[in-house]
């Protein structure tokens, strides 16, 4: 699956409807973002059961501020609408593949219980 561009308008729907959703927060002027983009795109081809979304931080400044994006690229991963990973910086393809494997293996009942305990 190729990556999809999302905006403030469809971010929440994408996260809630997507099952596993990886979101790359980037900007066109960012060198590391341009370095990570082909890795993100290539890995997306291996995981048609996940959504690989990109958010242009310049075009979506309110969303970026609301999510406290302070450094780009930032990768967020969601499963069933719950954020399960967040990290700034470039991930190499093997690390991104490993992350996706870990996300797929999560016990979401346990994750939901932990979220409920923190609230």
C-alpha positions as a LaTeX table, in Angstrom:
\begin{tabular}{lrrr}
\hline
Residue & $x$ (\AA) & $y$ (\AA) & $z$ (\AA) \\
\hline
Unk1 & 0.00 & 0.00 & 0.00 \\
Unk2 & 1.29 & 3.42 & $-0.86$ \\
Unk3 & 1.36 & 6.17 & 1.72 \\
Unk4 & $-1.58$ & 8.55 & 2.02 \\
Unk5 & $-1.47$ & 12.24 & 2.85 \\
Unk6 & $-3.78$ & 13.27 & 5.66 \\
Unk7 & $-4.71$ & 16.63 & 7.13 \\
Unk8 & $-6.23$ & 18.05 & 10.29 \\
Unk9 & $-9.65$ & 17.38 & 8.74 \\
Unk10 & $-9.20$ & 13.61 & 8.38 \\
Unk11 & $-6.56$ & 12.80 & 11.00 \\
Unk12 & $-8.95$ & 11.57 & 13.73 \\
Unk13 & $-11.08$ & 9.51 & 11.32 \\
Unk14 & $-7.94$ & 7.90 & 9.87 \\
Unk15 & $-6.64$ & 6.99 & 13.33 \\
Unk16 & $-9.98$ & 5.65 & 14.56 \\
Unk17 & $-10.87$ & 3.69 & 11.40 \\
Unk18 & $-7.48$ & 2.37 & 10.44 \\
Unk19 & $-6.61$ & $-0.56$ & 12.73 \\
Unk20 & $-2.83$ & $-0.10$ & 12.59 \\
Unk21 & $-1.93$ & 3.42 & 11.46 \\
Unk22 & 1.61 & 4.80 & 11.20 \\
Unk23 & 1.85 & 8.56 & 10.81 \\
Unk24 & 4.97 & 10.34 & 9.56 \\
Unk25 & 5.04 & 14.03 & 10.52 \\
Unk26 & 7.34 & 15.80 & 8.05 \\
Unk27 & 8.12 & 19.01 & 6.17 \\
Unk28 & 9.50 & 19.58 & 2.68 \\
Unk29 & 12.48 & 21.61 & 3.95 \\
Unk30 & 13.57 & 18.89 & 6.41 \\
Unk31 & 16.58 & 16.84 & 5.25 \\
Unk32 & 16.02 & 13.91 & 7.63 \\
Unk33 & 12.34 & 13.86 & 6.55 \\
Unk34 & 13.41 & 13.49 & 2.92 \\
Unk35 & 15.79 & 10.71 & 4.00 \\
Unk36 & 13.03 & 8.82 & 5.86 \\
Unk37 & 10.31 & 9.23 & 3.18 \\
Unk38 & 11.54 & 6.46 & 0.82 \\
Unk39 & 12.02 & 4.07 & 3.77 \\
Unk40 & 8.46 & 4.75 & 4.96 \\
Unk41 & 7.12 & 4.27 & 1.42 \\
Unk42 & 9.07 & 1.04 & 0.82 \\
Unk43 & 8.01 & $-0.54$ & 4.13 \\
Unk44 & 4.38 & 0.41 & 3.41 \\
Unk45 & 4.49 & $-1.95$ & 0.40 \\
Unk46 & 5.17 & $-4.88$ & 2.78 \\
Unk47 & 2.18 & $-4.16$ & 5.05 \\
Unk48 & $-1.05$ & $-3.76$ & 3.11 \\
Unk49 & $-2.95$ & $-4.41$ & 6.36 \\
Unk50 & $-1.76$ & $-1.11$ & 7.86 \\
Unk51 & $-2.29$ & 2.54 & 6.95 \\
Unk52 & 0.86 & 4.57 & 6.30 \\
Unk53 & $-0.09$ & 8.24 & 6.54 \\
Unk54 & 1.93 & 11.41 & 6.12 \\
Unk55 & 1.18 & 14.79 & 7.71 \\
Unk56 & 2.89 & 17.90 & 6.33 \\
Unk57 & 3.60 & 19.88 & 9.49 \\
Unk58 & 3.79 & 23.19 & 7.60 \\
Unk59 & 0.33 & 22.72 & 6.09 \\
Unk60 & $-1.15$ & 21.33 & 9.33 \\
Unk61 & 0.32 & 23.57 & 12.02 \\
Unk62 & $-2.66$ & 23.37 & 14.40 \\
Unk63 & $-2.60$ & 19.56 & 14.36 \\
Unk64 & 1.16 & 19.52 & 14.84 \\
Unk65 & 0.85 & 21.91 & 17.80 \\
Unk66 & $-2.01$ & 19.91 & 19.34 \\
Unk67 & 0.10 & 16.74 & 19.15 \\
Unk68 & 3.16 & 18.59 & 20.47 \\
Unk69 & 5.33 & 17.80 & 17.45 \\
Unk70 & 8.57 & 19.57 & 18.31 \\
Unk71 & 11.02 & 17.72 & 16.10 \\
Unk72 & 10.63 & 16.19 & 12.67 \\
Unk73 & 10.41 & 13.66 & 11.36 \\
Unk74 & 8.24 & 12.26 & 14.13 \\
Unk75 & 6.67 & 8.85 & 13.74 \\
Unk76 & 3.50 & 7.96 & 15.63 \\
Unk77 & 1.87 & 4.56 & 15.57 \\
Unk78 & $-1.72$ & 3.86 & 16.53 \\
Unk79 & $-3.61$ & 0.62 & 16.90 \\
Unk80 & $-7.37$ & 0.64 & 17.33 \\
Unk81 & $-7.25$ & 4.40 & 17.90 \\
Unk82 & $-4.68$ & 4.19 & 20.73 \\
Unk83 & $-1.21$ & 5.68 & 20.33 \\
Unk84 & 1.24 & 2.84 & 21.00 \\
Unk85 & 4.48 & 4.45 & 19.75 \\
Unk86 & 5.96 & 7.91 & 19.28 \\
Unk87 & 9.52 & 8.82 & 18.37 \\
Unk88 & 11.29 & 11.68 & 16.65 \\
Unk89 & 14.08 & 10.93 & 14.21 \\
Unk90 & 14.77 & 8.66 & 11.28 \\
Unk91 & 14.19 & 4.92 & 11.62 \\
Unk92 & 16.05 & 2.52 & 9.32 \\
Unk93 & 13.88 & 0.02 & 7.43 \\
Unk94 & 14.74 & $-2.98$ & 9.67 \\
Unk95 & 13.78 & $-1.01$ & 12.80 \\
Unk96 & 10.51 & 0.11 & 11.20 \\
Unk97 & 9.73 & $-3.49$ & 10.18 \\
Unk98 & 10.46 & $-4.63$ & 13.75 \\
Unk99 & 8.21 & $-1.90$ & 15.16 \\
Unk100 & 5.32 & $-3.01$ & 12.95 \\
Unk101 & 5.82 & $-6.63$ & 14.02 \\
Unk102 & 5.69 & $-5.53$ & 17.67 \\
Unk103 & 2.54 & $-3.48$ & 17.09 \\
Unk104 & 0.83 & $-6.42$ & 15.39 \\
Unk105 & 1.74 & $-8.61$ & 18.38 \\
Unk106 & 0.31 & $-6.29$ & 21.02 \\
Unk107 & $-2.35$ & $-7.62$ & 23.36 \\
Unk108 & $-4.82$ & $-4.78$ & 22.87 \\
Unk109 & $-6.98$ & $-5.85$ & 25.82 \\
Unk110 & $-3.91$ & $-5.34$ & 28.01 \\
Unk111 & $-3.14$ & $-2.01$ & 26.33 \\
Unk112 & $-6.71$ & $-0.78$ & 26.89 \\
Unk113 & $-6.50$ & $-1.87$ & 30.56 \\
Unk114 & $-3.23$ & 0.07 & 31.00 \\
Unk115 & $-4.74$ & 3.16 & 29.35 \\
Unk116 & $-7.80$ & 2.94 & 31.63 \\
Unk117 & $-5.55$ & 2.69 & 34.70 \\
Unk118 & $-3.67$ & 5.85 & 33.68 \\
Unk119 & $-6.85$ & 7.88 & 33.23 \\
\hline
\end{tabular}
